[in-house]
GROMACS .gro file of C-alpha atoms in nm:
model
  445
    1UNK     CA    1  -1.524  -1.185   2.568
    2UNK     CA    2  -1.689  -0.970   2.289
    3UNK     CA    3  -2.020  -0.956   2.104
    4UNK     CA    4  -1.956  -0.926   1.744
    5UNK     CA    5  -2.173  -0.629   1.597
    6UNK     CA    6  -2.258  -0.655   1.216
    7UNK     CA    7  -2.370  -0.278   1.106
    8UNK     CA    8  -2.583  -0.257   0.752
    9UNK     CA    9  -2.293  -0.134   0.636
   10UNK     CA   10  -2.100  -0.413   0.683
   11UNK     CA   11  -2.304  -0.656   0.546
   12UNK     CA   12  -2.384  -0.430   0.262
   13UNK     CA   13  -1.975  -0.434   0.192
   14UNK     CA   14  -1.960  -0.804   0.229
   15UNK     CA   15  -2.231  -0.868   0.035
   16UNK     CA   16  -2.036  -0.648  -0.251
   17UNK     CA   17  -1.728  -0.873  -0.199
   18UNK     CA   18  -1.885  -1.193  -0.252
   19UNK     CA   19  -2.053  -1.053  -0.546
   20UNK     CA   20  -1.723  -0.932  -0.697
   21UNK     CA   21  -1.586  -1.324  -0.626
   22UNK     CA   22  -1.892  -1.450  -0.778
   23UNK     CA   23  -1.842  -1.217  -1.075
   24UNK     CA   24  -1.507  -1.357  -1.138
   25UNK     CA   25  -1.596  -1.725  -1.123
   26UNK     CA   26  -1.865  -1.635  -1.341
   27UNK     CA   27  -1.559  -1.429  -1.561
   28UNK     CA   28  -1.354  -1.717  -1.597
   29UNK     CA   29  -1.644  -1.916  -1.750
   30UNK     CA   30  -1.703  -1.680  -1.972
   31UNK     CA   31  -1.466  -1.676  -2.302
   32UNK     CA   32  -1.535  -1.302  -2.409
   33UNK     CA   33  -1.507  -1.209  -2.018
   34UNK     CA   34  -1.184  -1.397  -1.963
   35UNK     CA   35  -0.974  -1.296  -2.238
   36UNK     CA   36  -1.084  -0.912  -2.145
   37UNK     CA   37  -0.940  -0.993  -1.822
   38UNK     CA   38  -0.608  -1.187  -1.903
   39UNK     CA   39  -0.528  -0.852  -2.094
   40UNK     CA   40  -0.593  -0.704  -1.804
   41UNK     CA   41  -0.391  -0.963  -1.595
   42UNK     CA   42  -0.103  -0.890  -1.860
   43UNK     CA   43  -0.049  -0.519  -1.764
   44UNK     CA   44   0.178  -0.427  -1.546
   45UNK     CA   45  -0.002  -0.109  -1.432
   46UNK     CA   46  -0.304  -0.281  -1.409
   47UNK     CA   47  -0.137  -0.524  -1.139
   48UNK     CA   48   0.036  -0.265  -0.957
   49UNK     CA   49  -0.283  -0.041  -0.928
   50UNK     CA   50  -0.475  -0.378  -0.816
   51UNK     CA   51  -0.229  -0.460  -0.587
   52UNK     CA   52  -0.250  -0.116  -0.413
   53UNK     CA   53  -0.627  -0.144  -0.422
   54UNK     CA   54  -0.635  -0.487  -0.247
   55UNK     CA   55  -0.395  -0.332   0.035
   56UNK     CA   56  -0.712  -0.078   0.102
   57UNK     CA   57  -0.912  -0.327   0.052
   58UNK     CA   58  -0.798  -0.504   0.417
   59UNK     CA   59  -0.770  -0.199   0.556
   60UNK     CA   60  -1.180  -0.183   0.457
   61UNK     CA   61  -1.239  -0.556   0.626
   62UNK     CA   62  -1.002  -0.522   0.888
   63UNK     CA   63  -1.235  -0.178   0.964
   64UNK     CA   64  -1.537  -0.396   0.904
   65UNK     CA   65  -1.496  -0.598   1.172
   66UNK     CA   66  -1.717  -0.465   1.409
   67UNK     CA   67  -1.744  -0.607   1.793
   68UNK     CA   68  -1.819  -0.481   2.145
   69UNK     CA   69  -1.653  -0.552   2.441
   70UNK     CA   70  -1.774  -0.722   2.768
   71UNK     CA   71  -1.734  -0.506   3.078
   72UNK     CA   72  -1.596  -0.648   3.346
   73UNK     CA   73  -1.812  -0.788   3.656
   74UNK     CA   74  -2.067  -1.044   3.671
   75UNK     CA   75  -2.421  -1.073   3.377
   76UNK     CA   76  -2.412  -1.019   3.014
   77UNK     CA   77  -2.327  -0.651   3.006
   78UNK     CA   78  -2.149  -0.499   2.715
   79UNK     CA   79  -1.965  -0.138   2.636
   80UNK     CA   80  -2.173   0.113   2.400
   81UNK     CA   81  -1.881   0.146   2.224
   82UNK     CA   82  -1.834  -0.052   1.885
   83UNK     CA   83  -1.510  -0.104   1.787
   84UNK     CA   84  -1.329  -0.338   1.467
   85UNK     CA   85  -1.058  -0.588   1.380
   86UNK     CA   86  -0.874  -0.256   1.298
   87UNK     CA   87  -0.921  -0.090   1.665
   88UNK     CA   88  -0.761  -0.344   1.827
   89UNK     CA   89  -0.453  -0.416   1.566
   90UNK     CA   90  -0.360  -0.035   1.648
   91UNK     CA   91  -0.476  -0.006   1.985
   92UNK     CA   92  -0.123   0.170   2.064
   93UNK     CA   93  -0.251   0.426   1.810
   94UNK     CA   94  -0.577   0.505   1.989
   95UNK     CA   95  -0.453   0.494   2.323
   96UNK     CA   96  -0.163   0.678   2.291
   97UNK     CA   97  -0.304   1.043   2.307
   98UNK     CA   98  -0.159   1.389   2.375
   99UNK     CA   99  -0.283   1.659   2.493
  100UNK     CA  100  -0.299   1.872   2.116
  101UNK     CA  101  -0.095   1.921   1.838
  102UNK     CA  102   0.243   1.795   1.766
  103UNK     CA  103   0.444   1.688   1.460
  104UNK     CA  104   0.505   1.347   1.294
  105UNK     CA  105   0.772   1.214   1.489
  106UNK     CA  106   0.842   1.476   1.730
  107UNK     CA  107   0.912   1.413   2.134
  108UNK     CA  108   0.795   1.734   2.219
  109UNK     CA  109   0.432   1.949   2.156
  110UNK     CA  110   0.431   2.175   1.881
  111UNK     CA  111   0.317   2.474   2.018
  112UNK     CA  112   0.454   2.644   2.328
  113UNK     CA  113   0.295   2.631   2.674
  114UNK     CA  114   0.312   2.781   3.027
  115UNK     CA  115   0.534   2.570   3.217
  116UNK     CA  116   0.448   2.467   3.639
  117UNK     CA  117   0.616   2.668   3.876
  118UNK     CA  118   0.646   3.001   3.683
  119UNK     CA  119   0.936   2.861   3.518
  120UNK     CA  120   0.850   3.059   3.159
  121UNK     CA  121   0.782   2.900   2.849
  122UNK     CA  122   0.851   2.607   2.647
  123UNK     CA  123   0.723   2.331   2.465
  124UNK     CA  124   0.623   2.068   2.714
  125UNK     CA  125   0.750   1.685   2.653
  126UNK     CA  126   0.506   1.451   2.483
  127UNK     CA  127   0.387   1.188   2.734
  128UNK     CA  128   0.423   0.913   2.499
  129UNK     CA  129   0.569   1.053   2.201
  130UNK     CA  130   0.959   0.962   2.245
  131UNK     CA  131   0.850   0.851   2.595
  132UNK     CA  132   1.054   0.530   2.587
  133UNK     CA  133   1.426   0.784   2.521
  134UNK     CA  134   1.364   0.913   2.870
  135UNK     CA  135   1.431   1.302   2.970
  136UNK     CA  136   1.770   1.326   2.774
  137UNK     CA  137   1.623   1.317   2.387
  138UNK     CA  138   2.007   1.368   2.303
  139UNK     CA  139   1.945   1.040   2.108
  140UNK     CA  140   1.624   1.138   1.906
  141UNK     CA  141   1.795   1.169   1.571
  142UNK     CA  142   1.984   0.820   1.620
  143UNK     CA  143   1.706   0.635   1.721
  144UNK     CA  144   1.472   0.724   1.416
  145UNK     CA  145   1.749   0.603   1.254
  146UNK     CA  146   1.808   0.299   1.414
  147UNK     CA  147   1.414   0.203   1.384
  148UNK     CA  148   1.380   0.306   0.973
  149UNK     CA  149   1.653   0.064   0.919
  150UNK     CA  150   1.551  -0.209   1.128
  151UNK     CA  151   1.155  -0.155   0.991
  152UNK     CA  152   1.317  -0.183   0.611
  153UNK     CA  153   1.511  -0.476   0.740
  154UNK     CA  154   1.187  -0.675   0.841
  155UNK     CA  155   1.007  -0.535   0.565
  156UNK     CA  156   1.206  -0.687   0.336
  157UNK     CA  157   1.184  -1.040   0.531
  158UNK     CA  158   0.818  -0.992   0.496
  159UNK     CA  159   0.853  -0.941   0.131
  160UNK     CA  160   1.065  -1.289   0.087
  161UNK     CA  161   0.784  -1.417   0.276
  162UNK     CA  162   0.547  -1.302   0.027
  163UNK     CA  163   0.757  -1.348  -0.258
  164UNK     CA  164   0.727  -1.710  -0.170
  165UNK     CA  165   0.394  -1.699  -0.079
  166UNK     CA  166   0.319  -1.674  -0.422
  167UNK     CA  167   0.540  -1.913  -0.577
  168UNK     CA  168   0.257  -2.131  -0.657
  169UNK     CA  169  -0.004  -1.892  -0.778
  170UNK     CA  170   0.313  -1.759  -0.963
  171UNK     CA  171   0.328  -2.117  -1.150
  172UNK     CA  172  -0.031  -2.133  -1.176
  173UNK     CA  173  -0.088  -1.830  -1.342
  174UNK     CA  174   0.281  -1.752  -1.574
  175UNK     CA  175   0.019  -1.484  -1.775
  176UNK     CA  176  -0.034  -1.255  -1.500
  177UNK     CA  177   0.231  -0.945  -1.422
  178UNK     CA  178   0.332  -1.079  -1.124
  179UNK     CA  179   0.681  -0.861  -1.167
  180UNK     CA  180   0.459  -0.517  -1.105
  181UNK     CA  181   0.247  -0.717  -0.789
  182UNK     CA  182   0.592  -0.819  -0.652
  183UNK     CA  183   0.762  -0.451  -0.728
  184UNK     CA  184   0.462  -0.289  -0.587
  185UNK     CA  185   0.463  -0.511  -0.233
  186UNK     CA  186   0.815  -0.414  -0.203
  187UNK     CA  187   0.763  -0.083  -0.205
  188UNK     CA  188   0.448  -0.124   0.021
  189UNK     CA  189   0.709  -0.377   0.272
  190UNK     CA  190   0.943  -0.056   0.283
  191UNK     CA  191   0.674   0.180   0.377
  192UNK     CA  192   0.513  -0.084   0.614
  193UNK     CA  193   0.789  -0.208   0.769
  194UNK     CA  194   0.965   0.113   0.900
  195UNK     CA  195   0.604   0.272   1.013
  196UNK     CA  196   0.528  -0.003   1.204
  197UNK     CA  197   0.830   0.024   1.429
  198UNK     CA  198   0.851   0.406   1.448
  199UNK     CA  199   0.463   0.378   1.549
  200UNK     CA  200   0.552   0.197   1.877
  201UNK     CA  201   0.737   0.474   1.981
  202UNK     CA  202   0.627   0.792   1.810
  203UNK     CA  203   0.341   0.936   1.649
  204UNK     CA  204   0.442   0.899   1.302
  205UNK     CA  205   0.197   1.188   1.131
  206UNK     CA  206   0.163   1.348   1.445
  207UNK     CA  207  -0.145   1.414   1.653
  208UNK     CA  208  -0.439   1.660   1.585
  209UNK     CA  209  -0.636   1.919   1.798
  210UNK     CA  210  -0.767   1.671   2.047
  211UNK     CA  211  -0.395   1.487   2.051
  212UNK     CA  212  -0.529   1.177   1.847
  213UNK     CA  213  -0.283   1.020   1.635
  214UNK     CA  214  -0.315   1.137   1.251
  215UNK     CA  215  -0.178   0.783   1.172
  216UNK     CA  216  -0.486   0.618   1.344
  217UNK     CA  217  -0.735   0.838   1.172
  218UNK     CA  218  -0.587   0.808   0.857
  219UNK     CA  219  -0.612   0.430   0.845
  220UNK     CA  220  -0.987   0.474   0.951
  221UNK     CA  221  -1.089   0.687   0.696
  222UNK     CA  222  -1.002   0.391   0.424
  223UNK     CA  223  -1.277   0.237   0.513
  224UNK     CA  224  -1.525   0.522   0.509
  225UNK     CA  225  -1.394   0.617   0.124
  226UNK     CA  226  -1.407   0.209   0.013
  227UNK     CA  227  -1.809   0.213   0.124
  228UNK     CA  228  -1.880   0.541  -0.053
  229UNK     CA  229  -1.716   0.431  -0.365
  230UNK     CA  230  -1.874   0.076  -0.341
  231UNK     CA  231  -2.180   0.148  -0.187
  232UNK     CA  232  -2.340   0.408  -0.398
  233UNK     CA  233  -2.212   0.174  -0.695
  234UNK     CA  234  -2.461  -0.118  -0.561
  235UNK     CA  235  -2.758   0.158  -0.519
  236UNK     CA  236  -2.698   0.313  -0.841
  237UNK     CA  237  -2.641   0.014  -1.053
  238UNK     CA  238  -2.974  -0.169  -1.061
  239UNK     CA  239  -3.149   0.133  -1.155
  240UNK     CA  240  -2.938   0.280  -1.407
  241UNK     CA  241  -2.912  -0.035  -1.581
  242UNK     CA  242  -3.256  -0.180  -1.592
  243UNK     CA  243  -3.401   0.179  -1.711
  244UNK     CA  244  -3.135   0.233  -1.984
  245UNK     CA  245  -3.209  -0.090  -2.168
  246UNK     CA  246  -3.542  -0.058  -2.130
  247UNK     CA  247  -3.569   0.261  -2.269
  248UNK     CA  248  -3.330   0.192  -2.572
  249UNK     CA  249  -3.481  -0.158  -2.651
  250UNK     CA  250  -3.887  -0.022  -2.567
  251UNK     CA  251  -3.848   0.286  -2.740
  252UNK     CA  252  -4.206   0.490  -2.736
  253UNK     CA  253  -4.337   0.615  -2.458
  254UNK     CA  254  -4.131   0.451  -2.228
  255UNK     CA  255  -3.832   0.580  -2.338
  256UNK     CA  256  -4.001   0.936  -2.323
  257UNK     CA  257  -4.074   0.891  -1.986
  258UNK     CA  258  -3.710   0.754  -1.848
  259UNK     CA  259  -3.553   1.022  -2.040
  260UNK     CA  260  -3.790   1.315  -1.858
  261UNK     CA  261  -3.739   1.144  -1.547
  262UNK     CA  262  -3.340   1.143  -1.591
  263UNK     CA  263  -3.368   1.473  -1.755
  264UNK     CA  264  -3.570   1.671  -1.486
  265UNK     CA  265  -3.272   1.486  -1.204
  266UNK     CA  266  -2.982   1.653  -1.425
  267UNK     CA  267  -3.118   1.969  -1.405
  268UNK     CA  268  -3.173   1.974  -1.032
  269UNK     CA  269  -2.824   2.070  -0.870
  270UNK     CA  270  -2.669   1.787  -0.747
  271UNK     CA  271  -2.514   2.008  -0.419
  272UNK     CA  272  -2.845   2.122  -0.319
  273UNK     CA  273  -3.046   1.788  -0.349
  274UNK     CA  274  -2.718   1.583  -0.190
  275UNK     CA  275  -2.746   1.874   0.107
  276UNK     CA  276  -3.141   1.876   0.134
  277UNK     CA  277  -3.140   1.536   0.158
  278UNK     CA  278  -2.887   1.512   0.423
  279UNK     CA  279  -3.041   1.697   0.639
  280UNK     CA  280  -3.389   1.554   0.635
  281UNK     CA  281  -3.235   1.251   0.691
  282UNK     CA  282  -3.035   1.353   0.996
  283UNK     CA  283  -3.405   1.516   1.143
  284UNK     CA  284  -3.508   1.187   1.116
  285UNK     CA  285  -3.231   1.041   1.281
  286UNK     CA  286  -3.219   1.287   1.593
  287UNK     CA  287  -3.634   1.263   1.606
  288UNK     CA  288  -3.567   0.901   1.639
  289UNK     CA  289  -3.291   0.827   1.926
  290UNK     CA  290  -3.465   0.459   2.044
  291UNK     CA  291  -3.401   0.335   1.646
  292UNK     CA  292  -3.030   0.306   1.737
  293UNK     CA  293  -2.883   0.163   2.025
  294UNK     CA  294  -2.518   0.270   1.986
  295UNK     CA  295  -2.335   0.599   1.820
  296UNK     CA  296  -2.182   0.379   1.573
  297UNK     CA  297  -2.536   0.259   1.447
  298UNK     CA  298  -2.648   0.617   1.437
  299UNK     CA  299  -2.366   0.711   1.282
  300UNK     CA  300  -2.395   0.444   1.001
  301UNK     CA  301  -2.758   0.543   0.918
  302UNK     CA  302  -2.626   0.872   0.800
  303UNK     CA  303  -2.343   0.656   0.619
  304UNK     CA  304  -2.592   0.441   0.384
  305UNK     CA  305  -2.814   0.767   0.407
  306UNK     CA  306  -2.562   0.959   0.223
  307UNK     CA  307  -2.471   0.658  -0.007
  308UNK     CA  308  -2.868   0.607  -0.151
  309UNK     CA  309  -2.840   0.980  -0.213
  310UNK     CA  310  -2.522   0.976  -0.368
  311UNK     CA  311  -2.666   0.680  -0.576
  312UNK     CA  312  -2.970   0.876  -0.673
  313UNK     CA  313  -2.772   1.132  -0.796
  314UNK     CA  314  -2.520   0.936  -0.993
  315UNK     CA  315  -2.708   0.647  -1.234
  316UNK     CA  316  -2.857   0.934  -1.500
  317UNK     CA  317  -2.512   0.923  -1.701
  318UNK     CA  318  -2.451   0.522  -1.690
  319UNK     CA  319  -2.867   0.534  -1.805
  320UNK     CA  320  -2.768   0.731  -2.082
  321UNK     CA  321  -2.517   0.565  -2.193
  322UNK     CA  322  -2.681   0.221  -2.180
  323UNK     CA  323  -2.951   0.352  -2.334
  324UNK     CA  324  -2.771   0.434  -2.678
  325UNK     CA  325  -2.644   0.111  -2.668
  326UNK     CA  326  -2.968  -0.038  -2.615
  327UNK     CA  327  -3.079   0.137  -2.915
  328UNK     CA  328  -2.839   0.044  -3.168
  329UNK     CA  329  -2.832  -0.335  -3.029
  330UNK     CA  330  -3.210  -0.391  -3.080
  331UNK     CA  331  -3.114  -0.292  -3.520
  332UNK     CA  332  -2.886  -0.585  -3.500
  333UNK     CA  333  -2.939  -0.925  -3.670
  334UNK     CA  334  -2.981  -1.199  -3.399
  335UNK     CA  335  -3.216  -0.976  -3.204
  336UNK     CA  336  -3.434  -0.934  -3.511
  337UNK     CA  337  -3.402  -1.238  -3.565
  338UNK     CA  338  -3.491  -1.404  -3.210
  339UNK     CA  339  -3.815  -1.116  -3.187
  340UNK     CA  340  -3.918  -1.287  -3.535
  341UNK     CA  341  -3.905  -1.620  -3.352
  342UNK     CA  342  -4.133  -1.506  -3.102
  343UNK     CA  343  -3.897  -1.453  -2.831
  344UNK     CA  344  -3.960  -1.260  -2.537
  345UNK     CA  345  -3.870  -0.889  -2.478
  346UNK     CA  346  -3.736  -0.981  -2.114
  347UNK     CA  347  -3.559  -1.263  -2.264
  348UNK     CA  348  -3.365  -1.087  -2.542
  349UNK     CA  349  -3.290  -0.830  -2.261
  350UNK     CA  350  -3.159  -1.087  -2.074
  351UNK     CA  351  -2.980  -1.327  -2.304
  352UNK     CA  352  -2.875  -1.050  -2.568
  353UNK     CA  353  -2.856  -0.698  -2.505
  354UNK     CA  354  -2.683  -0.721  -2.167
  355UNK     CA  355  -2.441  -0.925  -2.194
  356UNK     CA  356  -2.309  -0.755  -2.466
  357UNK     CA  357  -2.315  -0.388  -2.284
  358UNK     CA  358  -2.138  -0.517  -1.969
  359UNK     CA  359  -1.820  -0.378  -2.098
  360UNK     CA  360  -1.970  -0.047  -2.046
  361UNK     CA  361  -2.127  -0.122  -1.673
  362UNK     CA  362  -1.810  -0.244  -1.582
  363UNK     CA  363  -1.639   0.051  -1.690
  364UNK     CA  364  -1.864   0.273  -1.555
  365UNK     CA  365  -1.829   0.109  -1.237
  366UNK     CA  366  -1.399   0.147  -1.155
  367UNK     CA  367  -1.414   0.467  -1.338
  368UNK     CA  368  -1.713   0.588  -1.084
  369UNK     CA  369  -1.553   0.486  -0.810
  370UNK     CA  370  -1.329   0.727  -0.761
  371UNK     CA  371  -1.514   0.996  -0.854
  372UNK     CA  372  -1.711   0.900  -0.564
  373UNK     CA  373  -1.443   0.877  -0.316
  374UNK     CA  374  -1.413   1.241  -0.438
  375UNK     CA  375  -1.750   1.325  -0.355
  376UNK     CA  376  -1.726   1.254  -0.031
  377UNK     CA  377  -1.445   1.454   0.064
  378UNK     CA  378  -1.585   1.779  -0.085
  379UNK     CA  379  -1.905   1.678   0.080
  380UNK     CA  380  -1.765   1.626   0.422
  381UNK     CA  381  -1.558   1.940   0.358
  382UNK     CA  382  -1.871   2.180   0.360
  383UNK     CA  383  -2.022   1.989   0.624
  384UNK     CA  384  -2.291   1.762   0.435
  385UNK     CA  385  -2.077   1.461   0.418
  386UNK     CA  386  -2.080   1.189   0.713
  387UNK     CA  387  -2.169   1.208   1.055
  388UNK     CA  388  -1.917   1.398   1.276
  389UNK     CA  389  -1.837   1.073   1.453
  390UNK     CA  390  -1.748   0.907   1.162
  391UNK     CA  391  -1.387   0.905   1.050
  392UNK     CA  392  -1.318   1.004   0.701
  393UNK     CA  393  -1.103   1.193   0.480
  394UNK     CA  394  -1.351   1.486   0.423
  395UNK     CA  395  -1.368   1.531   0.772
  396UNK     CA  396  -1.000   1.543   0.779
  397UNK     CA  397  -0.988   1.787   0.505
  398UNK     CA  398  -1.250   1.971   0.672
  399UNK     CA  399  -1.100   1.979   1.026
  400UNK     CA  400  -0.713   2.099   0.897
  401UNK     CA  401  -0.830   2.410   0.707
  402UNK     CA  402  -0.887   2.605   1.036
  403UNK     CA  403  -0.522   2.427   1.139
  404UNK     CA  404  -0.401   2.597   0.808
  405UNK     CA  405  -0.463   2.956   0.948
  406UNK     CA  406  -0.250   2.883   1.261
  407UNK     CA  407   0.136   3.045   1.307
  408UNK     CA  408   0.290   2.806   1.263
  409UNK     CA  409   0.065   2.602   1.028
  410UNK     CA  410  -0.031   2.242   1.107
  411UNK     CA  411  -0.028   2.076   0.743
  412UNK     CA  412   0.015   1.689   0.849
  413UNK     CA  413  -0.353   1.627   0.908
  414UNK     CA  414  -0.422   1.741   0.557
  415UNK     CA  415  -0.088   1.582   0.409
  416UNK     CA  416  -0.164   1.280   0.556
  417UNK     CA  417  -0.558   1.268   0.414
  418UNK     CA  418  -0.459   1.408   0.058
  419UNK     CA  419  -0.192   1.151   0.072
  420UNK     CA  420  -0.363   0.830   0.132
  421UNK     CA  421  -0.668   0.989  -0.077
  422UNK     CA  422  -0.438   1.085  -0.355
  423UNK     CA  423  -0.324   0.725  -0.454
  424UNK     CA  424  -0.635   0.546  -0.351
  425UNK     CA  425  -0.785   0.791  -0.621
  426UNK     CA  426  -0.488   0.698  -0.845
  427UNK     CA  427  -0.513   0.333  -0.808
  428UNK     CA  428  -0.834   0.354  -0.924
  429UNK     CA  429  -0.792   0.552  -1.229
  430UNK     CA  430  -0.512   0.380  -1.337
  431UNK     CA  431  -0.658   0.049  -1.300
  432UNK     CA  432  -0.959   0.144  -1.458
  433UNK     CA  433  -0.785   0.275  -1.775
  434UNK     CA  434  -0.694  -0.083  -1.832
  435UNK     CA  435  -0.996  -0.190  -1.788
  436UNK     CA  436  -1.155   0.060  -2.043
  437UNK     CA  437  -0.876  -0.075  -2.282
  438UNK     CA  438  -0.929  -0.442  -2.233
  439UNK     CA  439  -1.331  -0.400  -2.230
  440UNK     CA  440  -1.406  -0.163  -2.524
  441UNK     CA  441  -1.385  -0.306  -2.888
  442UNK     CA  442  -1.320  -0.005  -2.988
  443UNK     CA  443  -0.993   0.072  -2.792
  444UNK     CA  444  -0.658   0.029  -2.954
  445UNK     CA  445  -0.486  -0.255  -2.817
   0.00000   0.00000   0.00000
């Protein structure tokens, strides 16, 4: 029995997916909106990125998920602890612990140790890294073996089963590069496939300081980099749009007053304000213990916390940008011509001026994102990022550079982080080239 938990987070991130949906339905009634989009449908890298992005994606819900369990005995008690969807698909991953370090697929620790019985030293036996080979790891090397080509084996069955899947959205849509979606879940069934048998027996990435499996973490941290990227987005975007437009269309001394107040932000360092900030918020949160009732909660107050900052911090340049379209829209003929008419200024904002600068919003929106995801890592790094309880790839980052310094170095906990942050980061960029391309008139197509 559990007692599903829904964090402001969460509903925050949900609330940003069914806008997205609505934004495409809305997309595919729109002419201008869905040809910019079936040229974006038509690229392969565009497709693969997307597909990449999407497998994050349900790392992010699966993560999202959030529940706590009921403890056992009689009345309606439940665990402090809040766990997700994602907990309990890897619950071999967060139960399985060591006792410290040791590397991705190893059956032994990686450091040396004191063994019982004065018998010298050696590097003690993982208890469940290799556990199920026994004493006699004679067979190590033949067993990883055995278990990459079995994963590939039912990767690729899972990749038929995809592949057909598809079939009729395949038939639906003949427009769409569904060669690069298919070539990209192949690859992603190879990966998959293999790391989800080895993971039953081994720790894949290996284990950290505290003997927690760098898999596990890794997959958490998604989650953590998704909300900061699509979070701060939400915060940022109602203010940087409404203020740009309505200082390009009002002109006067409305415009001189967004452009001081954007102005006078820009020249305030953003490291100092983001770190300030921080840390009035988290004297707020420690003055105020009964406001949350679990660590998680706590935990994701800091999380939005550092996301409206983050947002604050981040609208000036999409402001500024709007705003110079704002003021070369308002010269054009139909909006002369409907302020001659005796239409409204909120109306010709509305009906005439936006629509046409949503090619730059959503721009400015895939290409901010991750930037973002960026931010938080190098936030996290110098310890201003999320709360220490929190999962997340700064953290990560932040954690290995002391492993760094060790003989012999630990570099899987930062591999691992800069790995699954370098092509989230990538996907992004690469699908939000496209997206420039298809978007701005003035691109070469």
């Amino acid at each position: 029995m559990i007692k599903p938990v829904l964090l402001w987070s969460d509903l925050l991130f949900f609330l940003l997916i069914a806008a997205t949906f609505a934004g495409g339905w809305l997309a595919a009634r729109t002419e201008h909106l869905r040809l910019a989009w079936r040229r974006v449908g038509r690229s392969r890298v565009a497709m693969a990125a997307a597909t990449l992005l999407a497998a994050f994606l349900l790392i992010g819900v699966l993560d999202s998920l959030h529940y706590r369990e009921r403890l056992p005995g009689d009345g309606e008690n439940y665990a402090v602890e809040v766990r997700s969807a994602l907990d309990a698909l890897l619950t071999g991953l967060r139960t399985r612990q060591e006792r410290t370090y040791s590397a991705p697929l190893a059956t032994h620790l990686f450091a040396k140790e004191s063994l019982e019985g004065d018998q010298g030293r050696d590097f003690p036996r993982l208890k469940h890294g290799g556990a199920h080979l026994g004493a006699d790891t004679a067979g190590h090397g033949a067993d990883l073996l055995a278990k990459t080509v079995q994963g590939m084996g039912v990767g690729v069955v899972a990749w038929l089963v995809l592949w057909l899947g598809f079939l009729p959205a395949r038939q639906a849509a003949p427009h769409l590069a569904w060669d690069a979606v298919l070539a990209t879940l192949f690859a992603l069934c190879l990966v998959a496939g293999p790391v989800l048998l080895l993971a039953q027996g081994y720790h894949v990435l290996g284990t950290d300081k505290v003997g927690q499996d760098v898999l596990y973490l890794t997959l958490k941290s998604v989650r953590t980099g998704l909300l900061i990227g699509t979070l701060t987005t939400l915060i940022m975007l109602p203010a940087a749009v409404a203020l740009g437009l309505l200082a390009g269309y009002a002109g006067g001394w409305i415009d001189d007053v967004i452009q001081y107040l954007y102005t006078t932000l820009n020249s305030i360092p953003g490291v100092l304000l983001i770190a300030a900030s921080v840390l009035m918020m988290q004297v707020v949160i420690d003055t105020h213990p009964d406001w949350f009732a679990t660590a998680a909660e706590r935990a994701d107050a800091r999380l939005l916390a550092l996301c409206a900052i983050l947002g604050i911090t981040s609208w000036t340049g999409l402001c500024r940008l709007l705003r110079g379209e704002a003021l070369k829209l308002r010269e054009l003929e139909y909006v002369q011509a409907a302020r001659a008419l005796g239409v409204s200024g909120a109306r010709i904002l509305w009906r005439h001026i936006l629509p046409n600068v949503m090619h730059i919003v959503m721009i400015a929106i895939v290409m901010d994102f991750s930037g973002l995801v960026l931010a938080e890592a190098v936030l996290s790094y110098i310890g201003i990022g999320v709360d220490p309880n929190t999962v997340s790839f700064g953290s990560m980052i932040n954690t290995a550079r002391m492993e760094l310094a060790r003989e012999p170095m630990v570099w899987w906990s930062l591999a691992a982080a800069f790995a699954f942050m370098f092509v989230l980061v990538l996907a992004a960029n690469l699908f939000a080239d496209v997206v420039r391309d298809a978007f701005d008139p003035r691109a070469s197509r």
